[in-house]
Amino acid sequence: MEINYRDNTMIVDGLPAFDAAQTLDCGQCFQFTAEGAIWKGITGGHGALIRQEDSMLVVEEVTPNPVSDGFWRRYLDLDRDYEGIMAELMHFEPMRRCMAYAPGIRVLRQPSWETLLAFIISQNNNVPRIKGIIRRLCEAFGRPTAFGWDFPRPDVLAALNEEDLAILRCGWRAAYILDASRKVASGALPLEEIAVLPLKEAREALQTVKGVGPKVAECVLLYGMGRMEAFPMDVWMKRAMQVLFDGRPSTIFGEYAGIAQQYIFHYCRTHPHEVKAG
DNA sequence: GCCCAGGTATAAA
DNA sequence: TTTATACATGGG
């Protein structure tokens, strides 16, 4: 793999196991939309156009940040050895099926604050509607840029009340958004510090937020804190584990349980009949 | 109209 | 400790 920076563009040649559509539209993040073959999104204050040309991944930063600052390199987790991880996961037969279906999924390393809110919003919800709520959240309370609206800061949301959030049309989750915002803004929930705690302690800290249960906490750890050993579990995954893996525990996947889970999740979402049939 | 969605808080058994 | 229910909104 070779990374080159030119003006405001990062060009990655020979990146294994990456497909923009599979990675950006598999339900792990909600701020990207496709316009033709170009994926457009803003996260962490960085707006970019992402496209693939032959063996190259092209990330064009369109907000006034230097693309060479490493944000997208970290976000896309370019330095992780996916070939090695996938070789390990290949030892499990059902994993082979899942990885063969969408071999271009990489688990993103998203900003923890955005991930926390996104997965609070995601509960008992569907992906199109989650995207809509987050878009309205950014448009109403985020910082406008030349490219679009950045994600709102916790202190901005902390000063609001439930009526202010009515425009989001997010239902009862408004109270959860406010509780998370206030805990982060006040310093009661230091996300950077929580990210490096032992897994059990990190889970407990996240779950002090109203509306954050075991599932949301696990998603924040995996997608927003770089904890690849975390393992988001939900009704789909429980069923999938039973059907595909005879109910064996997630620990069989070792330190990359979360990455394995993402392949399984995407497969189950797109093959509901197979999983339901059992 | 109907079912359901990357769940959680709450109460009850 | 486990199980049942309500919860706001709207996509399909």
CSV table of C-alpha atoms (C1' of nucleotides) in Angstrom, one decimal:
chain,number,residue,atom,x,y,z
A,1,MET,CA,0.0,0.0,0.0
A,2,GLU,CA,1.2,3.4,-0.9
A,3,ILE,CA,-0.2,6.8,0.3
A,4,ASN,CA,0.5,10.0,-1.5
A,5,TYR,CA,-0.7,13.5,-0.7
A,6,ARG,CA,-1.3,16.0,-3.5
A,7,ASP,CA,-2.8,19.4,-2.7
A,8,ASN,CA,-5.9,18.6,-0.7
A,9,THR,CA,-6.1,15.0,-2.0
A,10,MET,CA,-5.0,11.7,-0.5
A,11,ILE,CA,-4.4,8.9,-2.9
A,12,VAL,CA,-4.1,5.4,-1.6
A,13,ASP,CA,-2.8,2.8,-4.0
A,14,GLY,CA,-3.1,-1.0,-3.4
A,15,LEU,CA,-5.2,-0.8,-0.2
A,16,PRO,CA,-6.5,-4.3,0.5
A,17,ALA,CA,-10.0,-5.1,1.6
A,18,PHE,CA,-11.6,-1.8,0.8
A,19,ASP,CA,-14.8,-1.0,-1.1
A,20,ALA,CA,-16.2,2.5,-0.5
A,21,ALA,CA,-19.9,1.5,-0.8
A,22,GLN,CA,-19.5,-1.6,1.4
A,23,THR,CA,-17.6,0.4,4.1
A,24,LEU,CA,-19.6,3.7,4.0
A,25,ASP,CA,-23.1,2.2,3.6
A,26,CYS,CA,-23.1,-0.9,5.7
A,27,GLY,CA,-24.7,0.7,8.7
A,28,GLN,CA,-21.7,1.6,10.8
A,29,CYS,CA,-21.8,5.3,9.9
A,30,PHE,CA,-24.6,7.6,8.8
A,31,GLN,CA,-23.0,10.7,7.4
A,32,PHE,CA,-22.1,9.6,3.8
A,33,THR,CA,-24.3,9.7,0.8
A,34,ALA,CA,-23.6,8.5,-2.7
A,35,GLU,CA,-23.8,10.9,-5.7
A,36,GLY,CA,-23.1,8.5,-8.5
A,37,ALA,CA,-19.8,6.8,-7.8
A,38,ILE,CA,-18.7,9.6,-5.4
A,39,TRP,CA,-19.3,9.3,-1.7
A,40,LYS,CA,-19.8,12.7,0.0
A,41,GLY,CA,-19.7,13.2,3.7
A,42,ILE,CA,-18.6,15.4,6.6
A,43,THR,CA,-17.4,14.1,10.0
A,44,GLY,CA,-15.2,15.4,12.7
A,45,GLY,CA,-15.2,18.7,10.9
A,46,HIS,CA,-13.7,17.1,7.9
A,47,GLY,CA,-15.7,17.1,4.7
A,48,ALA,CA,-14.6,14.9,1.8
A,49,LEU,CA,-15.4,13.4,-1.5
A,50,ILE,CA,-14.4,9.7,-1.6
A,51,ARG,CA,-14.1,7.7,-4.8
A,52,GLN,CA,-12.3,4.7,-6.2
A,53,GLU,CA,-10.4,4.6,-9.5
A,54,ASP,CA,-9.1,1.1,-10.4
A,55,SER,CA,-6.9,0.1,-7.5
A,56,MET,CA,-6.8,3.6,-6.0
A,57,LEU,CA,-8.8,5.2,-3.3
A,58,VAL,CA,-9.0,8.9,-3.7
A,59,VAL,CA,-10.0,11.1,-0.7
A,60,GLU,CA,-10.5,14.8,-1.6
A,61,GLU,CA,-10.8,17.1,1.4
A,62,VAL,CA,-13.2,19.9,0.6
A,63,THR,CA,-13.2,21.7,4.0
A,64,PRO,CA,-10.2,23.9,4.8
A,65,ASN,CA,-8.3,21.2,6.6
A,66,PRO,CA,-5.0,19.8,5.4
A,67,VAL,CA,-5.7,16.3,4.1
A,68,SER,CA,-2.2,15.4,5.2
A,69,ASP,CA,-3.1,15.8,8.9
A,70,GLY,CA,-3.9,12.1,9.2
A,71,PHE,CA,-7.6,12.5,9.9
A,72,TRP,CA,-8.8,10.3,7.0
A,73,ARG,CA,-5.9,7.9,7.3
A,74,ARG,CA,-7.1,7.2,10.9
A,75,TYR,CA,-10.8,7.4,10.0
A,76,LEU,CA,-10.4,4.7,7.3
A,77,ASP,CA,-7.9,2.8,9.5
A,78,LEU,CA,-5.6,2.5,6.6
A,79,ASP,CA,-2.7,1.1,8.7
A,80,ARG,CA,-4.5,-1.9,10.0
A,81,ASP,CA,-3.5,-5.3,8.6
A,82,TYR,CA,-6.8,-6.4,7.1
A,83,GLU,CA,-5.2,-9.2,5.1
A,84,GLY,CA,-3.9,-10.7,8.3
A,85,ILE,CA,-7.2,-10.2,10.2
A,86,MET,CA,-9.2,-11.8,7.4
A,87,ALA,CA,-6.8,-14.7,7.1
A,88,GLU,CA,-7.4,-15.4,10.8
A,89,LEU,CA,-11.2,-15.1,10.5
A,90,MET,CA,-11.1,-17.5,7.5
A,91,HIS,CA,-10.7,-20.3,10.0
A,92,PHE,CA,-14.4,-20.2,10.7
A,93,GLU,CA,-16.5,-21.5,7.9
A,94,PRO,CA,-19.5,-19.2,8.3
A,95,MET,CA,-17.1,-16.2,8.4
A,96,ARG,CA,-15.8,-17.2,4.9
A,97,ARG,CA,-19.3,-16.9,3.6
A,98,CYS,CA,-19.8,-13.5,5.2
A,99,MET,CA,-16.4,-12.1,4.0
A,100,ALA,CA,-16.9,-13.5,0.5
A,101,TYR,CA,-20.2,-11.5,0.3
A,102,ALA,CA,-18.7,-8.2,1.2
A,103,PRO,CA,-14.9,-8.4,1.3
A,104,GLY,CA,-14.5,-4.7,1.1
A,105,ILE,CA,-15.8,-3.7,4.6
A,106,ARG,CA,-13.4,-2.0,6.9
A,107,VAL,CA,-14.4,-0.9,10.4
A,108,LEU,CA,-14.1,2.9,10.6
A,109,ARG,CA,-12.6,4.8,13.4
A,110,GLN,CA,-15.2,7.5,13.9
A,111,PRO,CA,-15.1,10.5,16.3
A,112,SER,CA,-16.3,9.1,19.6
A,113,TRP,CA,-18.8,12.0,20.3
A,114,GLU,CA,-20.5,11.6,16.9
A,115,THR,CA,-20.6,7.8,17.3
A,116,LEU,CA,-22.2,8.1,20.8
A,117,LEU,CA,-25.0,10.2,19.4
A,118,ALA,CA,-25.5,8.3,16.2
A,119,PHE,CA,-26.0,5.0,18.0
A,120,ILE,CA,-28.2,6.6,20.7
A,121,ILE,CA,-30.3,7.7,17.7
A,122,SER,CA,-30.1,4.3,16.1
A,123,GLN,CA,-31.9,2.4,18.8
A,124,ASN,CA,-35.1,0.7,17.6
A,125,ASN,CA,-34.7,2.7,14.3
A,126,ASN,CA,-33.9,2.1,10.7
A,127,VAL,CA,-30.9,3.3,8.7
A,128,PRO,CA,-32.7,5.8,6.3
A,129,ARG,CA,-34.4,7.4,9.2
A,130,ILE,CA,-31.2,7.5,11.3
A,131,LYS,CA,-29.5,9.3,8.5
A,132,GLY,CA,-32.4,11.8,8.3
A,133,ILE,CA,-32.3,12.6,12.0
A,134,ILE,CA,-28.6,13.1,12.0
A,135,ARG,CA,-28.8,15.3,8.9
A,136,ARG,CA,-31.4,17.5,10.6
A,137,LEU,CA,-29.3,17.5,13.8
A,138,CYS,CA,-26.3,18.9,11.8
A,139,GLU,CA,-28.4,21.4,9.8
A,140,ALA,CA,-30.1,22.7,12.9
A,141,PHE,CA,-27.3,22.9,15.4
A,142,GLY,CA,-24.0,22.2,13.6
A,143,ARG,CA,-21.5,24.6,12.2
A,144,PRO,CA,-22.0,25.5,8.6
A,145,THR,CA,-19.1,25.0,6.3
A,146,ALA,CA,-18.6,25.6,2.6
A,147,PHE,CA,-19.3,21.9,2.1
A,148,GLY,CA,-22.2,21.2,4.5
A,149,TRP,CA,-23.0,21.2,8.2
A,150,ASP,CA,-20.6,19.8,10.7
A,151,PHE,CA,-21.8,17.7,13.6
A,152,PRO,CA,-22.9,19.8,16.5
A,153,ARG,CA,-20.7,20.2,19.5
A,154,PRO,CA,-21.8,18.7,22.9
A,155,ASP,CA,-21.9,22.1,24.6
A,156,VAL,CA,-24.2,23.5,22.0
A,157,LEU,CA,-26.7,20.7,22.4
A,158,ALA,CA,-26.3,20.7,26.2
A,159,ALA,CA,-27.8,24.2,26.3
A,160,LEU,CA,-31.0,23.1,24.5
A,161,ASN,CA,-34.2,21.5,25.8
A,162,GLU,CA,-36.5,18.8,24.4
A,163,GLU,CA,-38.7,21.3,22.6
A,164,ASP,CA,-35.7,22.6,20.8
A,165,LEU,CA,-35.0,19.1,19.5
A,166,ALA,CA,-38.5,18.5,18.3
A,167,ILE,CA,-37.4,19.5,14.8
A,168,LEU,CA,-35.3,16.3,14.7
A,169,ARG,CA,-38.5,14.2,15.0
A,170,CYS,CA,-36.4,11.6,16.9
A,171,GLY,CA,-39.1,10.7,19.4
A,172,TRP,CA,-38.1,9.8,22.9
A,173,ARG,CA,-34.4,9.8,22.0
A,174,ALA,CA,-34.4,13.6,22.4
A,175,ALA,CA,-34.0,13.2,26.2
A,176,TYR,CA,-31.1,10.7,25.7
A,177,ILE,CA,-29.4,13.1,23.3
A,178,LEU,CA,-29.6,15.9,25.9
A,179,ASP,CA,-28.3,13.6,28.7
A,180,ALA,CA,-25.3,12.5,26.7
A,181,SER,CA,-24.6,16.1,25.6
A,182,ARG,CA,-24.7,17.4,29.2
A,183,LYS,CA,-22.5,14.6,30.6
A,184,VAL,CA,-19.9,15.2,27.9
A,185,ALA,CA,-20.1,19.0,28.0
A,186,SER,CA,-19.7,19.0,31.8
A,187,GLY,CA,-16.8,16.6,31.8
A,188,ALA,CA,-18.7,13.9,33.6
A,189,LEU,CA,-18.2,11.6,30.6
A,190,PRO,CA,-14.6,12.1,29.3
A,191,LEU,CA,-14.8,10.1,26.1
A,192,GLU,CA,-11.0,10.3,25.4
A,193,GLU,CA,-10.2,8.8,28.8
A,194,ILE,CA,-13.0,6.2,28.6
A,195,ALA,CA,-11.7,5.0,25.2
A,196,VAL,CA,-8.5,3.7,26.9
A,197,LEU,CA,-10.1,2.1,30.0
A,198,PRO,CA,-10.3,-1.6,30.4
A,199,LEU,CA,-13.3,-2.8,28.3
A,200,LYS,CA,-15.5,-3.6,31.3
A,201,GLU,CA,-14.9,-0.2,32.9
A,202,ALA,CA,-15.4,1.6,29.6
A,203,ARG,CA,-18.7,-0.1,29.1
A,204,GLU,CA,-19.9,0.8,32.6
A,205,ALA,CA,-18.9,4.5,32.1
A,206,LEU,CA,-20.8,4.7,28.8
A,207,GLN,CA,-23.9,3.1,30.2
A,208,THR,CA,-24.2,5.9,32.8
A,209,VAL,CA,-25.8,7.8,30.0
A,210,LYS,CA,-29.6,7.6,29.7
A,211,GLY,CA,-30.5,5.6,26.6
A,212,VAL,CA,-27.1,3.9,26.4
A,213,GLY,CA,-27.4,0.2,27.1
A,214,PRO,CA,-25.1,-2.7,26.3
A,215,LYS,CA,-25.7,-2.6,22.5
A,216,VAL,CA,-25.1,1.2,22.1
A,217,ALA,CA,-22.1,1.0,24.4
A,218,GLU,CA,-20.5,-1.7,22.4
A,219,CYS,CA,-21.1,0.2,19.1
A,220,VAL,CA,-19.4,3.3,20.5
A,221,LEU,CA,-16.4,1.2,21.7
A,222,LEU,CA,-16.0,-0.5,18.3
A,223,TYR,CA,-16.8,2.3,15.8
A,224,GLY,CA,-15.9,5.3,17.9
A,225,MET,CA,-13.1,4.3,20.2
A,226,GLY,CA,-11.0,1.9,18.1
A,227,ARG,CA,-11.8,-1.1,20.4
A,228,MET,CA,-11.8,-3.8,17.8
A,229,GLU,CA,-12.4,-6.4,20.5
A,230,ALA,CA,-15.8,-4.9,21.3
A,231,PHE,CA,-18.7,-6.9,19.9
A,232,PRO,CA,-22.0,-5.2,19.2
A,233,MET,CA,-24.8,-7.7,20.0
A,234,ASP,CA,-28.4,-7.3,19.0
A,235,VAL,CA,-31.3,-9.5,18.1
A,236,TRP,CA,-30.0,-10.0,14.6
A,237,MET,CA,-26.6,-11.0,15.9
A,238,LYS,CA,-27.9,-13.4,18.5
A,239,ARG,CA,-29.9,-15.1,15.9
A,240,ALA,CA,-27.0,-15.1,13.4
A,241,MET,CA,-24.7,-16.6,16.0
A,242,GLN,CA,-27.2,-19.4,16.6
A,243,VAL,CA,-27.8,-20.1,13.0
A,244,LEU,CA,-24.3,-19.6,11.6
A,245,PHE,CA,-22.1,-20.5,14.5
A,246,ASP,CA,-24.2,-22.9,16.6
A,247,GLY,CA,-24.5,-20.3,19.3
A,248,ARG,CA,-20.8,-20.4,20.0
A,249,PRO,CA,-19.6,-17.3,22.0
A,250,SER,CA,-18.1,-14.3,20.3
A,251,THR,CA,-14.8,-14.9,22.0
A,252,ILE,CA,-13.9,-17.4,19.3
A,253,PHE,CA,-13.0,-14.4,17.1
A,254,GLY,CA,-10.4,-13.1,19.5
A,255,GLU,CA,-9.2,-9.5,19.5
A,256,TYR,CA,-11.0,-8.7,16.3
A,257,ALA,CA,-14.4,-9.9,17.4
A,258,GLY,CA,-15.9,-6.5,16.4
A,259,ILE,CA,-14.6,-6.7,12.8
A,260,ALA,CA,-15.9,-10.2,12.5
A,261,GLN,CA,-19.2,-9.0,13.8
A,262,GLN,CA,-19.4,-6.3,11.1
A,263,TYR,CA,-19.0,-8.8,8.3
A,264,ILE,CA,-21.6,-11.1,9.9
A,265,PHE,CA,-24.0,-8.2,10.5
A,266,HIS,CA,-23.9,-7.0,7.0
A,267,TYR,CA,-24.4,-10.5,5.7
A,268,CYS,CA,-27.4,-11.1,7.9
A,269,ARG,CA,-29.0,-7.8,7.0
A,270,THR,CA,-28.8,-8.6,3.3
A,271,HIS,CA,-29.8,-12.3,3.7
A,272,PRO,CA,-32.6,-12.1,6.1
A,273,HIS,CA,-34.4,-15.2,4.8
A,274,GLU,CA,-31.4,-17.4,5.2
A,275,VAL,CA,-30.9,-16.3,8.8
A,276,LYS,CA,-34.5,-16.4,9.7
A,277,ALA,CA,-34.9,-19.8,8.2
A,278,GLY,CA,-32.1,-21.1,10.4
B,1,DG,C1',-53.3,0.0,7.6
B,2,DC,C1',-49.5,-3.0,9.0
B,3,DC,C1',-45.0,-4.5,10.5
B,4,DC,C1',-40.7,-3.3,12.0
B,5,DA,C1',-36.3,-0.9,12.7
B,6,DG,C1',-28.2,-1.8,14.5
B,7,DG,C1',-32.7,-0.9,22.0
B,8,DT,C1',-33.5,0.8,26.5
B,9,DA,C1',-36.1,2.0,30.8
B,10,DT,C1',-39.1,0.3,33.7
B,11,DA,C1',-41.9,-2.8,36.1
B,12,DA,C1',-43.2,-7.3,37.2
B,13,DA,C1',-42.4,-12.2,37.8
C,1,DT,C1',-32.0,-12.8,37.2
C,2,DT,C1',-35.0,-13.1,33.3
C,3,DT,C1',-39.1,-11.6,30.7
C,4,DA,C1',-42.8,-8.3,29.1
C,5,DT,C1',-44.1,-3.9,27.6
C,6,DA,C1',-44.2,1.0,26.1
C,7,DC,C1',-41.7,4.3,23.8
C,8,DA,C1',-41.9,8.3,18.8
C,9,DT,C1',-41.5,8.2,14.1
C,10,DG,C1',-41.7,6.9,9.5
C,11,DG,C1',-39.7,3.5,5.8
C,12,DG,C1',-41.3,-0.2,3.0
